[in-house]
CSV table of C-alpha atoms in Angstrom, one decimal:
chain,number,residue,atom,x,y,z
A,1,UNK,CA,76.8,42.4,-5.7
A,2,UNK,CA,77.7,46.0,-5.1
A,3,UNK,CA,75.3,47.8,-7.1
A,4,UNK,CA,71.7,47.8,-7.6
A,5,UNK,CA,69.9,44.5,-9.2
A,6,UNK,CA,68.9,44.6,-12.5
A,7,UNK,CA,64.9,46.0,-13.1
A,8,UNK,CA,64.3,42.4,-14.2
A,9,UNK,CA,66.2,40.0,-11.5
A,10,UNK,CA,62.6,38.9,-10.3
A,11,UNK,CA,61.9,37.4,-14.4
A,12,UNK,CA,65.4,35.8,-14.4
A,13,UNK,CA,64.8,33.7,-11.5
A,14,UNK,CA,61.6,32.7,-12.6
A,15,UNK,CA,62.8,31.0,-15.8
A,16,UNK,CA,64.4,27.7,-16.1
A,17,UNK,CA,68.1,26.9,-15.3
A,18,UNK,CA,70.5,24.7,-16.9
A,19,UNK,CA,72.5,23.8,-14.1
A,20,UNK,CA,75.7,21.7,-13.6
A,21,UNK,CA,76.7,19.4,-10.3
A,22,UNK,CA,80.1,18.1,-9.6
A,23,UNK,CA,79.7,15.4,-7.0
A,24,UNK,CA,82.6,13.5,-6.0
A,25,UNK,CA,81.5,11.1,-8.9
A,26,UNK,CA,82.2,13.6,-12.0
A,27,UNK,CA,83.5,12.6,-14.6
A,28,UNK,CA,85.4,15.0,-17.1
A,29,UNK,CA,84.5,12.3,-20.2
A,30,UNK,CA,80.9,12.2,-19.1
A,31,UNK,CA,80.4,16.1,-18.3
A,32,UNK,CA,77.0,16.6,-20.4
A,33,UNK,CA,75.5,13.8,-17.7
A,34,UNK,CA,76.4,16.2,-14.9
A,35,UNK,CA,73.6,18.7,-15.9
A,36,UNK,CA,70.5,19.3,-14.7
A,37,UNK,CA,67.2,21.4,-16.0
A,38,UNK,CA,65.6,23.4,-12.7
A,39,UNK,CA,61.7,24.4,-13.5
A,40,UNK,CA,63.5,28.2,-11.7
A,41,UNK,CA,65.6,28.7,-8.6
A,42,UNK,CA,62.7,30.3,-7.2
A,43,UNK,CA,60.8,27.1,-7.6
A,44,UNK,CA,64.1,24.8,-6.7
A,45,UNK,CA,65.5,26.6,-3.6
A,46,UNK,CA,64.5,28.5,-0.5
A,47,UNK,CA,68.0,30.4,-0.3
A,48,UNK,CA,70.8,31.5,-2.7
A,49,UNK,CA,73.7,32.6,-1.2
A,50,UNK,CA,76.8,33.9,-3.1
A,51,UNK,CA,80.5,33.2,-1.4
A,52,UNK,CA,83.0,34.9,-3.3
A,53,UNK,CA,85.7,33.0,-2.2
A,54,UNK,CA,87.0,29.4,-3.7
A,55,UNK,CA,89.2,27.2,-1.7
A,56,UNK,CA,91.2,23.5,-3.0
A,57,UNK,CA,88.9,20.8,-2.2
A,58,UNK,CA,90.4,19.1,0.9
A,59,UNK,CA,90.5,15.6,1.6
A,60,UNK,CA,88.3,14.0,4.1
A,61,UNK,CA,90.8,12.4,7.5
A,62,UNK,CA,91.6,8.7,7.1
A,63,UNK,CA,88.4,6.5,8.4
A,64,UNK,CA,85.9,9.4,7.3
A,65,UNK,CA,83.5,9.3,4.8
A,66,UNK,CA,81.6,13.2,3.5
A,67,UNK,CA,78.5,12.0,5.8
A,68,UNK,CA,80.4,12.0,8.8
A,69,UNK,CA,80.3,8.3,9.0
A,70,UNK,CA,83.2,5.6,10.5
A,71,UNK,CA,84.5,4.4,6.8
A,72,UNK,CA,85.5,0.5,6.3
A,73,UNK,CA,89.5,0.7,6.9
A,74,UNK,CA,91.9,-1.7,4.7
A,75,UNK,CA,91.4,-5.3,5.7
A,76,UNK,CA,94.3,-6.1,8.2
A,77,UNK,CA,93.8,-2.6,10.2
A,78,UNK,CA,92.5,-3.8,13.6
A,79,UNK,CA,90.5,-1.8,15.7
A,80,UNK,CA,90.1,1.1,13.1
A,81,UNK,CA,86.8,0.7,12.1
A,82,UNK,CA,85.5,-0.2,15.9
A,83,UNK,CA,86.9,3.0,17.1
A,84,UNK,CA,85.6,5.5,14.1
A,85,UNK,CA,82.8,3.6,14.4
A,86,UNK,CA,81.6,4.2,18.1
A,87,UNK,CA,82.4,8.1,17.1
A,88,UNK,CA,80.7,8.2,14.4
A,89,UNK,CA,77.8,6.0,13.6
A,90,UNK,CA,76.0,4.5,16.9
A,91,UNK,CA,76.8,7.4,19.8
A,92,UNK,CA,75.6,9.9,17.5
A,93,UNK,CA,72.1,8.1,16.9
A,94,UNK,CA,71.1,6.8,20.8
């Protein structure tokens, strides 16, 4: 990322691309079903942005889900689910 791009960078991202997603369902036994074919990335994305950093995957706080969402709490926890709830599902949408 420091130098110049390669004379043919425009050809490369023009091609096809086997790519690979790792969702919160992955599963190591299954990994060839985790792959996808793009048509290119210039035809598949608006953006491509390269982070060189890589952090531990954190988890989400108790009564979250990854869409921001109130999640169902263990039956017998009272109130849980009213108060994530009100946060996170119906203020957010009126």
């Amino acid at each position: 990322m420091h130098g110049q791009p390669p004379a043919d960078l425009a050809h490369r991202l023009d091609r096809p691309w086997r790519t690979r997603l790792i969702s919160g369902l992955y599963e190591a036994d299954r990994d060839e079903e985790h792959y996808y074919e793009l048509p290119s990335l210039t035809e598949s994305f608006d953006a491509i942005a390269y982070l060189p950093t890589i952090t531990p995957i954190r988890p989400l706080p108790p009564g979250r889900t990854s869409h921001g969402r109130a999640a169902a709490g263990p039956k017998g926890a009272a109130g849980m689910e009213g108060a994530a709830g009100m946060e996170g599902g119906a203020a957010r949408e009126a």
